[in-house]
Amino acid sequence: MSEVTELFGQNVFTRGKMKERLPKNVYRELIRVSERGGELSMEAANVIAKAMKDWAEENGATHYTHWFQPLTGITAEKHDAFVSLPDEDGRMITEFSGKELIKGEPDASSFPSGGLRATFEARGYTAWDITSPAFLKESSCGVILCIPTAFCSYTGEALDKKTPLLRSMEALSEQALRIVRLFGNTDATKVTPCVGPEQEYFLVDADLYMQRLDLMFAGRTLFGAPAPKGQEMDDHYFGVIRERVGAYMKDLNEELWKLGILAKTQHNEVAPAQHELAPIFDTVNIAVDHNQLVMETMKRVATRHNLRCLLHEKPYAGVNGSGKHNNWSINTDNGVNMLDPGDTPNENLQFLLVLACIMKAVDDHADLLRQSAADVGNDHRLGANEAPPAIISIFLGEQLEDVVTQLVETGVASSAIQGGKLETGVSTLPDFEKDATDRNRTSPFAFTGNKFEFRSVGSSDSIASPNTILNAIVAEAFDEAATILEGADDFEMAVHDLIKKYMTEHQRIIFNGDGYSDEWVAEAARRGLPNIKSMIEAACALTTDKSVALFERFKIFNRTELESREEIIYETYAKTINIEALTMIDMAGKQIIPAAVKYSGELARTVNEVKAAGVNAAAEDELLKKTIGYINDAQTAYNKLKEVSAQAVTVKDGKERAFYYKDVVKSAMDELRSPCDELEMIVDKSMWPIPTYAELMFEV
Ligand code: ADP
Ligand code: MG
């Protein structure tokens, strides 16, 4: 056995292990419920819990936890030991019941609920997500049995990211089945969205990290002059992986394989000290759980190598930030990927209908899709100084765009452009069959062969929301199409008409050009496509009548749940920027300005001494004036930032307060950063109190 086969799934209570350890009837019941839904009997739950505990204990576990994904965007766990009351002889018997497996009640009043729950009504329940396998987490706590769960309030509202995702999967499955049925697929019983998320991250030396309050509290640098070298040489992307980083990646892969995560690809990314890991795609709710574990494991393993892993979307100004490419496809349980066009997409009616529906879904709900990729850090990327743009559009590539154009113009697509041969021009190299379509790196939503790649998602964000939205909007388009087509007298004719209609009405969402260009911003405005620049401007997309109707139609969210989520967005935003502002005040007030003042004192003494020696002190004089100038600017900006941050509490309304932070506090932060970064460029290096960009990015 190779190392990978041995490690893989070691810490997962896989189906194989369950099959081995459970009585046949219990195993069958478990599979039935996990694939078809329904409730597990308490007898079966007890048997499964016992088997799970035995397996966990054999592997060193002492505790179990219901592992869930509250609206903080990360995961939560509360450990309970398997210990119970000792028997008469004082002997410990460990216990874990079916009831404890299925349901938990964390006193979880301190999670964000957006007003769904007052602290005096703090009941929240966790319920076992039987579709995601239990696993063992190894850490300094020992070994913990983790049971993936959904988290709901006493009144049944979702308080987490998993519940709506599971609801959206069911909605998509139901509607997609109607579509495949229309094309004669009677065998499929379920349709599942699959996702492969590519995860970008930065590594930084832990000792340097500990000297930067901004990295510790905000996850990104709030000050920092550019290093002499950035990413302009394109020498980091796919570059040779440095020894220390390589050792980290090896360790990380092994930990992920143990957790049954299909870590597959690793490489250096564009910015210095930036890297990427991609797993093989999986069912979306598993992919969401796994992505959380990937992020957590990345951080944990980093500490072993005296590194810190930065998942923030923009750790450093002036070089690329990090995102997550969410590769999404829709698959029937009899092996059809509904996004596979085949060799002749122009003849593949089912594919064309699916494509037309996705064009409609993305165009109708571009605001929601945009919102689903919003988080505080991602404001530095989407629509700010970095790609991808905040404008949602679809890249189809040459072949499909040509098919769409033919359909829109003539109602039929008689041909599909083929890739042809790529001739290398070297006799010893093989010629290739080319793909029919080149790639595009600037589109937020790109068709890549047999899947869509949603590229706007932030690197630190959960991928639950983007996928919930994708599933929901496409379910809605499928539903509408299926209803029209199921009622048609002449199916062939109706399907052609509908494809043409949708593609014509929604052609404006297709854009194959450079998504980073200013021309596209102007062109998108002409087309009437929304360009939503920030997280808090995107938040209200959740509660428009159109969105509420969509989500209520498929029972994914009710209005109250949506309103609470919008509220949490404003709250999260305000709190995050507040932490950033306070961190800046701390660093500028206690480190940067004092260092510059000390340096200016030294300069002043030098000026006097040089003059006293009867020598011209013009250079020292100029330097002193410059330093004092920036210190004055910094001190003024520091006072202003203190003042505006303090005033934030007087803005009572949550939404207004968030906008106050965006419009007032953030610009005061920019004003403080600028003179401090100037000072960094002139103050004596030995007096500069914090590690610089050069050290942070190049000393890994
Ligand atoms: P890249 O886009 O960097 O060339 P790939 O296309 O190989 O890389 O894959 C990127 C991610 O997309 C991987 O996580 C991969 O497993 C995933 N992926 C590949 N095929 C599909 C599919 N049919 N559905 C969902 N994800 C997929
Ligand atoms: Mg990719």
XYZ file of C-alpha atoms and ligand atoms in Angstrom:
728
model
C 0.000 0.000 0.000
C 1.221 3.488 -0.729
C 1.369 6.094 1.979
C -1.705 7.836 0.625
C -3.891 4.734 0.473
C -2.909 3.935 4.025
C -3.640 7.397 5.362
C -6.713 8.134 3.336
C -9.888 8.246 5.396
C -8.103 6.947 8.499
C -9.964 9.456 10.662
C -13.360 9.105 8.985
C -16.200 6.825 9.972
C -16.662 5.875 6.347
C -19.445 3.863 4.805
C -17.003 0.974 4.589
C -16.393 1.076 8.334
C -20.104 1.374 9.045
C -20.859 -1.570 6.801
C -18.263 -3.609 8.623
C -19.414 -2.659 12.101
C -23.182 -2.355 11.806
C -25.795 -5.099 11.556
C -27.037 -5.347 7.952
C -30.510 -3.973 8.640
C -29.176 -0.962 10.548
C -26.658 -0.223 7.815
C -29.405 -0.444 5.191
C -31.608 1.910 7.185
C -28.771 4.407 7.499
C -28.077 4.364 3.768
C -31.755 4.696 2.953
C -32.205 7.732 5.189
C -29.028 9.365 3.988
C -29.979 8.935 0.345
C -33.747 9.231 0.399
C -34.425 11.229 3.543
C -36.736 10.314 6.392
C -36.040 9.604 10.024
C -33.738 7.119 11.623
C -35.375 4.909 14.264
C -34.084 5.349 17.808
C -33.039 1.690 17.892
C -30.882 2.166 14.807
C -29.474 5.423 16.174
C -28.431 3.648 19.382
C -26.660 0.914 17.474
C -24.879 3.415 15.233
C -23.849 5.566 18.188
C -22.362 2.559 19.957
C -20.429 1.502 16.845
C -19.241 5.044 16.280
C -18.059 5.395 19.866
C -16.253 2.034 19.772
C -14.450 3.013 16.601
C -13.614 6.458 17.959
C -12.307 5.044 21.243
C -10.203 2.462 19.442
C -8.587 5.456 17.770
C -7.988 7.310 21.000
C -11.080 9.528 21.209
C -12.204 10.702 24.617
C -14.875 13.214 23.614
C -17.498 13.811 20.983
C -18.852 17.046 19.612
C -21.658 18.230 17.409
C -19.676 20.153 14.816
C -21.672 22.950 13.208
C -21.382 26.064 11.069
C -22.997 29.083 12.710
C -23.285 32.435 10.979
C -19.803 33.435 12.061
C -18.621 31.802 8.836
C -16.415 29.349 10.704
C -17.223 26.174 12.625
C -18.163 25.623 16.229
C -17.730 22.741 18.634
C -18.385 21.980 22.289
C -16.741 18.822 23.532
C -18.437 16.265 25.780
C -16.458 13.385 27.207
C -17.833 9.878 26.812
C -17.608 9.547 30.600
C -20.725 8.731 32.590
C -21.440 7.997 36.258
C -19.196 5.240 37.588
C -20.785 1.957 38.637
C -21.008 0.765 42.282
C -17.432 -0.442 42.155
C -16.276 2.929 40.970
C -15.554 1.718 37.460
C -16.026 4.080 34.594
C -18.259 3.040 31.747
C -18.167 5.321 28.730
C -21.410 6.109 26.987
C -22.748 7.613 23.823
C -26.416 7.169 22.988
C -28.406 7.438 19.793
C -30.108 10.480 21.240
C -26.770 12.185 21.790
C -25.769 11.318 18.253
C -28.904 12.656 16.623
C -29.631 15.769 18.585
C -27.709 18.254 20.654
C -28.674 21.377 22.487
C -25.722 23.685 22.814
C -26.402 26.719 24.955
C -25.601 28.772 21.963
C -27.002 32.156 22.787
C -23.802 33.914 21.842
C -23.822 33.082 18.163
C -25.000 35.711 15.696
C -28.701 35.265 15.105
C -29.632 38.647 13.662
C -32.427 39.067 16.151
C -33.852 35.583 15.555
C -33.203 34.729 19.136
C -32.991 36.917 22.168
C -30.506 35.778 24.784
C -33.348 34.923 27.135
C -34.728 32.560 24.509
C -31.480 30.902 23.814
C -32.481 27.432 22.783
C -30.762 26.136 19.707
C -30.558 22.582 18.482
C -27.980 20.721 16.484
C -29.158 17.824 14.342
C -26.947 15.150 12.814
C -26.391 15.606 9.074
C -26.411 11.947 8.225
C -25.154 12.705 4.702
C -21.782 13.936 5.945
C -19.570 11.352 7.675
C -18.382 11.646 11.264
C -14.661 12.122 11.674
C -11.927 12.353 14.281
C -10.107 15.555 14.930
C -6.646 15.256 16.409
C -5.232 18.215 18.262
C -3.662 19.149 21.546
C -7.097 18.394 23.074
C -6.584 14.761 22.172
C -8.884 13.000 19.752
C -12.427 14.293 19.341
C -15.230 12.528 17.510
C -16.894 15.190 15.343
C -20.447 14.751 14.182
C -21.415 17.151 11.374
C -24.674 18.817 12.301
C -27.165 21.476 11.260
C -28.023 24.208 13.767
C -31.578 25.555 14.207
C -33.457 27.682 16.690
C -36.231 26.512 19.030
C -38.744 27.791 16.505
C -37.129 25.951 13.606
C -35.310 28.813 11.916
C -31.897 28.045 10.487
C -29.082 29.561 12.527
C -26.346 28.158 10.367
C -25.021 27.814 6.849
C -25.692 24.118 6.450
C -29.453 23.956 6.867
C -30.275 26.268 3.930
C -27.635 24.527 1.834
C -29.274 21.141 2.430
C -32.663 22.663 1.656
C -31.317 24.140 -1.597
C -29.862 20.783 -2.631
C -33.267 19.172 -2.270
C -34.903 21.954 -4.270
C -32.396 21.642 -7.078
C -32.656 17.869 -7.148
C -36.429 17.951 -7.411
C -36.505 20.513 -10.220
C -33.541 19.069 -12.132
C -35.229 15.660 -12.117
C -38.199 17.212 -13.902
C -35.822 18.461 -16.589
C -34.061 15.135 -17.179
C -37.416 13.322 -17.190
C -38.514 15.529 -20.089
C -35.600 14.159 -22.064
C -36.465 10.563 -21.296
C -34.196 9.890 -18.334
C -36.495 7.801 -16.157
C -33.754 6.054 -14.186
C -32.335 8.990 -12.297
C -33.800 9.365 -8.825
C -31.686 12.216 -7.533
C -29.621 15.092 -8.863
C -26.672 16.349 -6.863
C -24.634 19.508 -7.227
C -20.915 18.812 -6.940
C -18.259 21.328 -6.004
C -14.479 21.523 -6.120
C -13.231 24.637 -4.293
C -9.704 25.863 -5.063
C -8.357 27.503 -1.913
C -5.747 30.270 -1.933
C -3.749 31.259 1.163
C -0.664 33.072 2.381
C 1.998 31.844 4.777
C 3.971 34.107 7.075
C 6.666 33.426 9.654
C 5.067 33.100 13.092
C 7.657 35.254 14.891
C 7.112 38.105 12.458
C 3.356 37.632 12.644
C 3.467 37.974 16.416
C 5.094 41.379 16.039
C 2.206 42.685 13.966
C -0.981 43.484 15.854
C -2.762 44.005 12.549
C -2.059 40.451 11.394
C -3.083 39.124 14.789
C -6.333 41.068 15.096
C -7.388 41.818 11.551
C -5.719 39.005 9.615
C -4.281 41.577 7.239
C -1.708 44.350 7.296
C -3.177 47.778 8.015
C 0.140 49.521 7.434
C 3.046 48.717 5.198
C 5.023 50.389 2.439
C 5.520 48.277 -0.665
C 8.613 46.084 -0.781
C 11.091 46.853 -3.567
C 9.929 43.645 -5.242
C 6.381 42.398 -5.478
C 4.862 40.031 -8.005
C 5.916 41.925 -11.146
C 8.415 39.317 -12.313
C 5.735 36.580 -12.430
C 8.326 34.361 -10.817
C 6.276 33.089 -7.909
C 3.313 31.676 -9.825
C 3.945 27.937 -10.257
C 7.498 28.592 -9.045
C 9.637 26.046 -7.247
C 8.184 25.512 -3.787
C 10.567 26.540 -1.037
C 11.723 23.914 1.470
C 9.838 25.260 4.435
C 6.628 25.674 2.466
C 7.072 22.237 0.941
C 7.349 20.648 4.377
C 4.177 22.465 5.359
C 2.309 21.288 2.266
C 3.370 17.692 2.819
C 2.157 17.762 6.394
C -1.062 19.479 5.370
C -1.840 16.917 2.668
C -1.342 14.055 5.093
C -3.679 15.605 7.639
C -6.295 16.216 4.968
C -6.037 12.718 3.531
C -6.585 11.288 7.013
C -9.807 13.292 7.111
C -10.892 11.782 3.809
C -10.326 15.061 1.979
C -9.168 14.565 -1.582
C -6.334 17.126 -1.525
C -5.045 16.979 -5.053
C -3.293 20.050 -6.435
C -0.773 22.384 -4.804
C 1.219 25.245 -6.220
C 2.662 28.670 -5.599
C 0.261 31.466 -6.501
C 0.892 34.881 -8.028
C 1.857 36.938 -4.967
C 5.001 36.240 -2.952
C 4.217 33.790 -0.113
C 0.847 32.946 -1.676
C -0.153 29.350 -2.392
C -3.116 27.257 -3.468
C -4.615 23.890 -2.654
C -7.403 22.222 -4.627
C -9.235 19.038 -3.695
C -11.108 16.746 -6.074
C -14.738 17.799 -6.291
C -17.407 16.202 -4.109
C -21.098 16.474 -3.262
C -21.656 20.072 -2.298
C -22.454 19.669 1.400
C -19.425 17.429 1.852
C -17.360 19.942 -0.130
C -18.543 22.703 2.208
C -17.649 20.690 5.320
C -14.324 19.733 3.816
C -13.482 23.282 2.838
C -14.039 24.344 6.451
C -11.719 21.562 7.556
C -9.167 22.552 4.920
C -9.093 26.125 6.224
C -8.881 24.986 9.829
C -6.182 22.408 9.087
C -4.187 24.954 7.095
C -4.055 27.149 10.182
C -3.327 24.343 12.597
C -0.540 22.748 10.572
C 1.071 26.148 10.012
C 1.745 26.531 13.738
C 3.738 23.267 13.704
C 6.109 24.828 11.199
C 6.376 28.098 13.095
C 4.253 29.665 10.390
C 0.868 31.342 10.344
C -1.634 30.807 7.561
C -3.447 33.941 6.383
C -6.804 33.274 4.774
C -7.749 36.947 4.550
C -8.730 38.107 1.068
C -6.159 40.900 1.080
C -3.313 40.466 3.549
C -1.013 42.884 1.716
C -1.745 45.990 -0.338
C -0.149 46.129 -3.755
C -0.002 42.401 -4.489
C -2.774 39.951 -5.329
C -5.227 38.877 -2.688
C -6.787 35.450 -2.222
C -10.020 33.970 -3.438
C -11.677 30.672 -3.776
C -12.772 29.279 -7.121
C -16.004 27.398 -6.649
C -16.278 24.795 -9.442
C -19.890 23.678 -9.630
C -21.688 21.027 -11.689
C -25.027 19.200 -11.531
C -25.034 15.412 -11.676
C -27.746 12.769 -11.845
C -27.346 9.593 -9.834
C -27.206 7.639 -13.082
C -24.065 9.314 -14.216
C -25.081 12.333 -16.277
C -23.395 15.675 -15.662
C -26.064 18.084 -16.862
C -23.340 20.609 -17.644
C -21.515 18.314 -20.041
C -22.088 19.667 -23.549
C -20.608 16.664 -25.363
C -18.700 17.111 -28.622
C -21.575 18.740 -30.443
C -23.336 21.043 -27.995
C -25.458 22.470 -30.794
C -27.236 19.091 -30.997
C -27.478 18.510 -27.267
C -30.913 19.905 -26.479
C -30.887 19.030 -22.814
C -27.574 20.789 -22.351
C -28.795 23.838 -24.252
C -31.898 24.028 -22.118
C -29.815 23.739 -18.946
C -27.492 26.446 -20.232
C -30.418 28.705 -21.120
C -31.855 28.206 -17.637
C -28.519 29.062 -16.017
C -28.239 32.212 -18.143
C -31.694 33.187 -16.975
C -30.976 32.331 -13.337
C -27.720 34.284 -13.212
C -29.187 37.288 -15.023
C -32.362 37.381 -12.930
C -30.450 37.024 -9.675
C -27.070 38.591 -10.369
C -27.484 40.661 -7.215
C -27.932 37.556 -5.069
C -24.961 35.809 -6.567
C -22.887 38.929 -5.966
C -24.125 39.044 -2.393
C -23.247 35.399 -1.807
C -19.583 36.152 -2.494
C -19.448 39.199 -0.244
C -17.496 39.333 2.954
C -15.565 42.116 4.604
C -12.191 41.081 3.234
C -13.557 40.508 -0.248
C -14.446 44.204 -0.517
C -10.748 44.698 -1.230
C -11.101 42.507 -4.295
C -14.570 42.639 -5.866
C -15.084 46.001 -7.429
C -12.127 47.538 -5.641
C -8.516 47.595 -6.709
C -8.457 43.992 -7.732
C -10.262 41.492 -9.903
C -12.658 39.806 -10.384
C -15.128 42.634 -10.903
C -18.216 43.124 -8.805
C -20.287 42.831 -11.967
C -21.696 39.360 -12.444
C -21.435 38.028 -15.990
C -20.996 34.641 -17.634
C -18.070 33.528 -19.751
C -19.066 30.814 -22.193
C -16.076 30.678 -24.492
C -15.973 30.800 -28.243
C -17.751 27.548 -28.984
C -20.789 28.051 -26.781
C -21.061 31.737 -27.450
C -21.224 30.925 -31.146
C -23.949 28.346 -30.510
C -25.916 30.871 -28.448
C -25.561 33.499 -31.183
C -26.792 31.069 -33.832
C -29.772 30.137 -31.674
C -30.661 33.713 -30.900
C -30.324 34.861 -34.510
C -31.849 31.976 -36.410
C -33.497 29.721 -33.865
C -31.242 26.812 -34.833
C -27.598 26.046 -34.229
C -26.336 24.000 -37.118
C -22.686 23.786 -36.153
C -20.256 23.881 -33.263
C -16.732 25.204 -33.587
C -14.258 22.416 -32.917
C -10.861 22.767 -31.325
C -8.715 21.355 -34.085
C -5.092 20.470 -33.720
C -2.466 22.344 -31.829
C 0.773 22.080 -33.702
C 3.828 22.513 -31.527
C 6.180 22.830 -34.484
C 8.658 20.469 -32.877
C 8.940 17.069 -34.510
C 9.604 15.252 -31.258
C 6.606 16.793 -29.483
C 3.131 15.412 -30.029
C 0.413 17.536 -31.623
C -2.669 17.837 -29.415
C -6.375 17.913 -29.918
C -7.208 21.383 -28.627
C -10.207 22.193 -26.463
C -12.864 24.013 -28.408
C -12.507 26.987 -26.112
C -9.681 28.922 -24.551
C -9.782 29.921 -20.898
C -10.699 33.263 -19.477
C -9.219 34.320 -16.159
C -11.204 37.487 -15.654
C -14.790 36.281 -15.599
C -16.586 35.889 -12.293
C -18.635 32.971 -13.614
C -16.867 30.991 -16.285
C -17.906 27.858 -18.115
C -14.924 25.500 -18.007
C -15.768 22.438 -20.064
C -18.334 20.646 -17.923
C -18.761 22.936 -14.929
C -19.123 26.570 -13.993
C -16.358 28.180 -12.014
C -17.660 30.886 -9.689
C -14.504 32.867 -9.045
C -15.725 35.711 -6.883
C -15.836 33.873 -3.569
C -13.520 35.154 -0.830
C -10.702 32.981 0.451
C -11.776 33.083 4.089
C -15.487 32.718 3.434
C -17.582 29.593 3.783
C -18.656 28.305 0.376
C -22.068 27.410 1.769
C -23.815 30.638 0.758
C -22.567 30.804 -2.845
C -23.694 27.236 -3.400
C -27.025 27.721 -1.653
C -27.694 30.640 -3.987
C -26.528 28.796 -7.106
C -28.707 25.807 -6.297
C -31.692 28.013 -5.510
C -31.613 30.262 -8.559
C -31.070 27.368 -10.940
C -33.842 25.362 -9.259
C -36.170 28.274 -9.921
C -35.248 28.475 -13.609
C -35.616 24.684 -13.977
C -38.981 24.833 -12.280
C -40.279 27.475 -14.643
C -38.934 25.703 -17.723
C -40.247 22.316 -16.633
C -43.694 23.738 -15.994
C -43.830 25.229 -19.496
C -42.462 22.134 -21.199
C -44.492 19.573 -19.289
C -47.601 21.313 -20.556
C -46.465 21.572 -24.181
C -48.272 19.707 -26.971
C -45.212 19.550 -29.186
C -42.216 19.067 -26.907
C -39.523 19.441 -29.594
C -40.947 22.708 -30.826
C -41.541 24.036 -27.322
C -38.044 23.242 -26.175
C -36.487 25.005 -29.163
C -38.685 28.022 -28.594
C -37.900 28.181 -24.917
C -34.137 27.895 -25.404
C -34.269 30.675 -27.974
C -36.461 32.809 -25.744
C -34.274 32.486 -22.638
C -31.054 32.959 -24.552
C -32.390 36.031 -26.298
C -33.750 37.589 -23.140
C -30.604 36.929 -21.157
C -27.842 37.255 -23.733
C -26.726 40.443 -21.991
C -25.264 38.384 -19.134
C -22.710 36.794 -21.494
C -19.345 38.516 -21.642
C -16.256 36.874 -23.074
C -13.881 39.843 -22.963
C -11.564 41.259 -20.324
C -13.597 41.531 -17.141
C -10.906 43.675 -15.513
C -11.129 46.489 -18.049
C -12.766 49.884 -17.563
C -14.571 49.388 -20.877
C -16.446 46.458 -19.389
C -17.638 48.561 -16.465
C -19.094 51.073 -18.933
C -20.484 48.372 -21.210
C -22.103 46.527 -18.292
C -23.782 49.755 -17.218
C -25.151 50.168 -20.758
C -26.500 46.616 -20.565
C -28.159 47.404 -17.253
C -26.184 44.831 -15.269
C -25.806 45.599 -11.577
C -22.395 46.705 -10.306
C -22.583 46.400 -6.536
C -19.368 47.664 -5.046
C -19.391 46.526 -1.446
C -20.581 43.881 0.943
C -23.049 46.121 2.692
C -24.477 47.494 -0.533
C -25.033 43.895 -1.614
C -26.756 42.833 1.610
C -30.220 44.090 0.724
C -30.297 41.691 -2.256
C -31.311 39.040 0.274
C -34.595 40.667 1.154
C -35.972 42.030 -2.105
C -39.461 40.743 -2.896
C -37.947 38.797 -5.770
C -35.486 37.009 -3.481
C -37.993 36.345 -0.746
C -40.365 34.827 -3.313
C -37.581 32.603 -4.650
C -36.495 31.315 -1.259
C -39.961 30.886 0.156
C -41.077 29.057 -2.980
C -38.427 26.389 -2.288
C -38.543 26.607 1.521
C -34.859 27.499 1.680
C -35.298 30.631 3.780
C -38.347 32.424 5.093
C -38.465 36.189 5.240
C -37.466 36.282 8.903
C -34.387 34.183 8.259
C -33.400 36.429 5.366
C -33.899 39.593 7.378
C -31.814 38.186 10.186
C -29.010 37.337 7.784
C -29.050 40.827 6.332
C -28.859 42.216 9.863
C -25.869 39.997 10.666
C -24.050 41.286 7.600
C -24.308 44.880 8.818
C -23.265 43.858 12.305
C -20.305 41.809 11.117
C -19.146 44.583 8.854
C -19.294 47.259 11.537
C -17.541 45.076 14.099
C -14.792 44.062 11.701
C -13.991 47.593 10.583
C -14.136 48.720 14.188
C -11.491 46.161 15.138
C -9.355 47.304 12.217
C -9.714 50.956 13.222
C -8.859 50.250 16.866
C -5.859 48.197 15.798
C -4.625 51.066 13.649
C -5.071 53.494 16.510
C -3.098 51.192 18.761
C -0.272 50.643 16.303
C 0.005 54.233 15.155
C -0.300 55.655 18.654
C 2.016 53.263 20.464
C 4.436 52.076 17.832
C 4.644 54.002 14.595
C 4.318 57.637 15.686
C 6.582 57.155 18.742
C 9.246 55.538 16.549
C 9.084 58.406 14.082
C 9.209 60.958 16.902
C 12.272 59.276 18.325
C 13.909 59.325 14.923
C 13.063 62.987 14.409
C 14.623 63.790 17.810
C 17.785 62.082 16.742
C 17.711 63.979 13.451
C 17.219 67.282 15.276
C 20.203 66.617 17.510
C 22.241 65.706 14.461
C 21.232 68.908 12.687
C 22.339 70.957 15.712
C 25.581 69.090 16.094
C 26.443 69.352 12.426
C 25.656 73.065 12.445
C 27.659 73.564 15.649
C 30.574 71.931 13.884
C 30.257 74.707 11.335
C 29.159 72.400 8.508
C 26.157 72.798 6.250
C 23.329 70.522 7.461
C 21.051 70.888 4.447
C 20.423 67.158 3.930
C 19.706 66.474 7.620
C 17.538 69.543 7.706
C 15.489 68.427 4.730
C 15.052 64.957 6.194
C 13.974 66.389 9.509
C 11.387 68.664 7.912
C 10.014 65.783 5.875
C 9.808 63.511 8.906
C 8.138 66.171 11.013
C 5.688 66.842 8.177
C 4.594 63.211 8.026
C 4.450 62.967 11.804
C 2.092 65.948 11.826
C -0.075 64.365 9.135
C -0.079 61.064 10.987
C -0.969 62.693 14.292
C -3.838 64.649 12.722
C -5.159 61.526 11.006
C -4.742 59.570 14.226
C -6.848 62.093 16.132
C -9.482 62.034 13.445
C -9.688 58.241 13.334
C -10.035 58.151 17.115
C -12.802 60.691 16.974
C -14.839 59.122 14.168
C -14.510 55.626 15.619
C -15.719 56.837 18.971
C -18.720 58.470 17.318
C -19.827 55.221 15.689
C -21.720 54.183 18.817
C -24.033 57.144 18.363
C -25.295 55.651 15.102
C -27.985 53.356 16.427
C -29.419 51.678 13.338
C -27.383 48.622 12.283
C -27.461 49.335 8.577
C -26.658 53.007 9.026
C -23.813 52.145 11.345
C -22.330 49.770 8.768
C -22.467 52.517 6.150
C -20.915 54.936 8.616
C -17.975 52.551 9.014
C -17.648 52.178 5.245
C -17.926 55.854 4.362
C -16.438 57.623 7.352
C -14.233 55.263 9.354
C -12.636 53.526 6.393
C -11.570 56.758 4.771
C -10.121 57.955 8.078
C -8.169 54.683 8.171
C -6.791 55.348 4.689
C -5.772 58.837 5.768
C -3.799 57.440 8.674
C -2.116 54.707 6.701
C -0.680 56.976 4.051
C 1.691 59.183 6.171
C 2.664 56.148 8.265
C 3.724 54.257 5.134
C 5.698 57.329 4.054
C 7.434 57.366 7.417
C 8.341 53.712 7.003
C 10.279 54.692 3.884
C 12.461 57.275 5.700
C 12.751 56.252 9.339
C 15.960 54.426 10.314
C 15.302 50.704 9.833
C 16.706 49.867 13.245
C 14.058 52.073 14.833
C 11.069 50.826 12.816
C 8.902 48.943 15.287
C 7.222 46.353 13.055
C 8.335 43.868 10.380
C 8.082 45.227 6.858
C 6.440 43.826 3.740
C 9.799 42.583 2.511
C 10.266 40.519 5.652
C 6.680 39.302 5.866
C 6.467 38.138 2.269
C 9.987 37.004 1.572
C 11.079 35.399 4.829
C 8.978 32.256 4.596
P -8.066 24.398 -13.048
O -9.363 25.116 -13.165
O -7.111 25.058 -12.101
O -7.482 23.995 -14.344
P -9.371 21.856 -12.738
O -10.257 22.255 -13.834
O -8.629 20.567 -12.870
O -8.342 22.997 -12.356
O -10.187 21.723 -11.426
C -10.405 22.709 -10.530
C -11.390 22.170 -9.522
O -12.589 21.825 -10.225
C -10.930 20.897 -8.824
O -11.332 20.985 -7.477
C -11.700 19.831 -9.552
O -11.917 18.672 -8.778
C -12.998 20.559 -9.818
N -13.812 19.920 -10.841
C -13.396 19.244 -11.933
N -14.467 18.731 -12.598
C -15.580 19.098 -11.914
C -16.974 18.882 -12.060
N -17.471 18.177 -13.060
N -17.794 19.422 -11.139
C -17.319 20.141 -10.106
N -16.032 20.374 -9.921
C -15.158 19.858 -10.788
Mg -9.671 26.752 -11.924
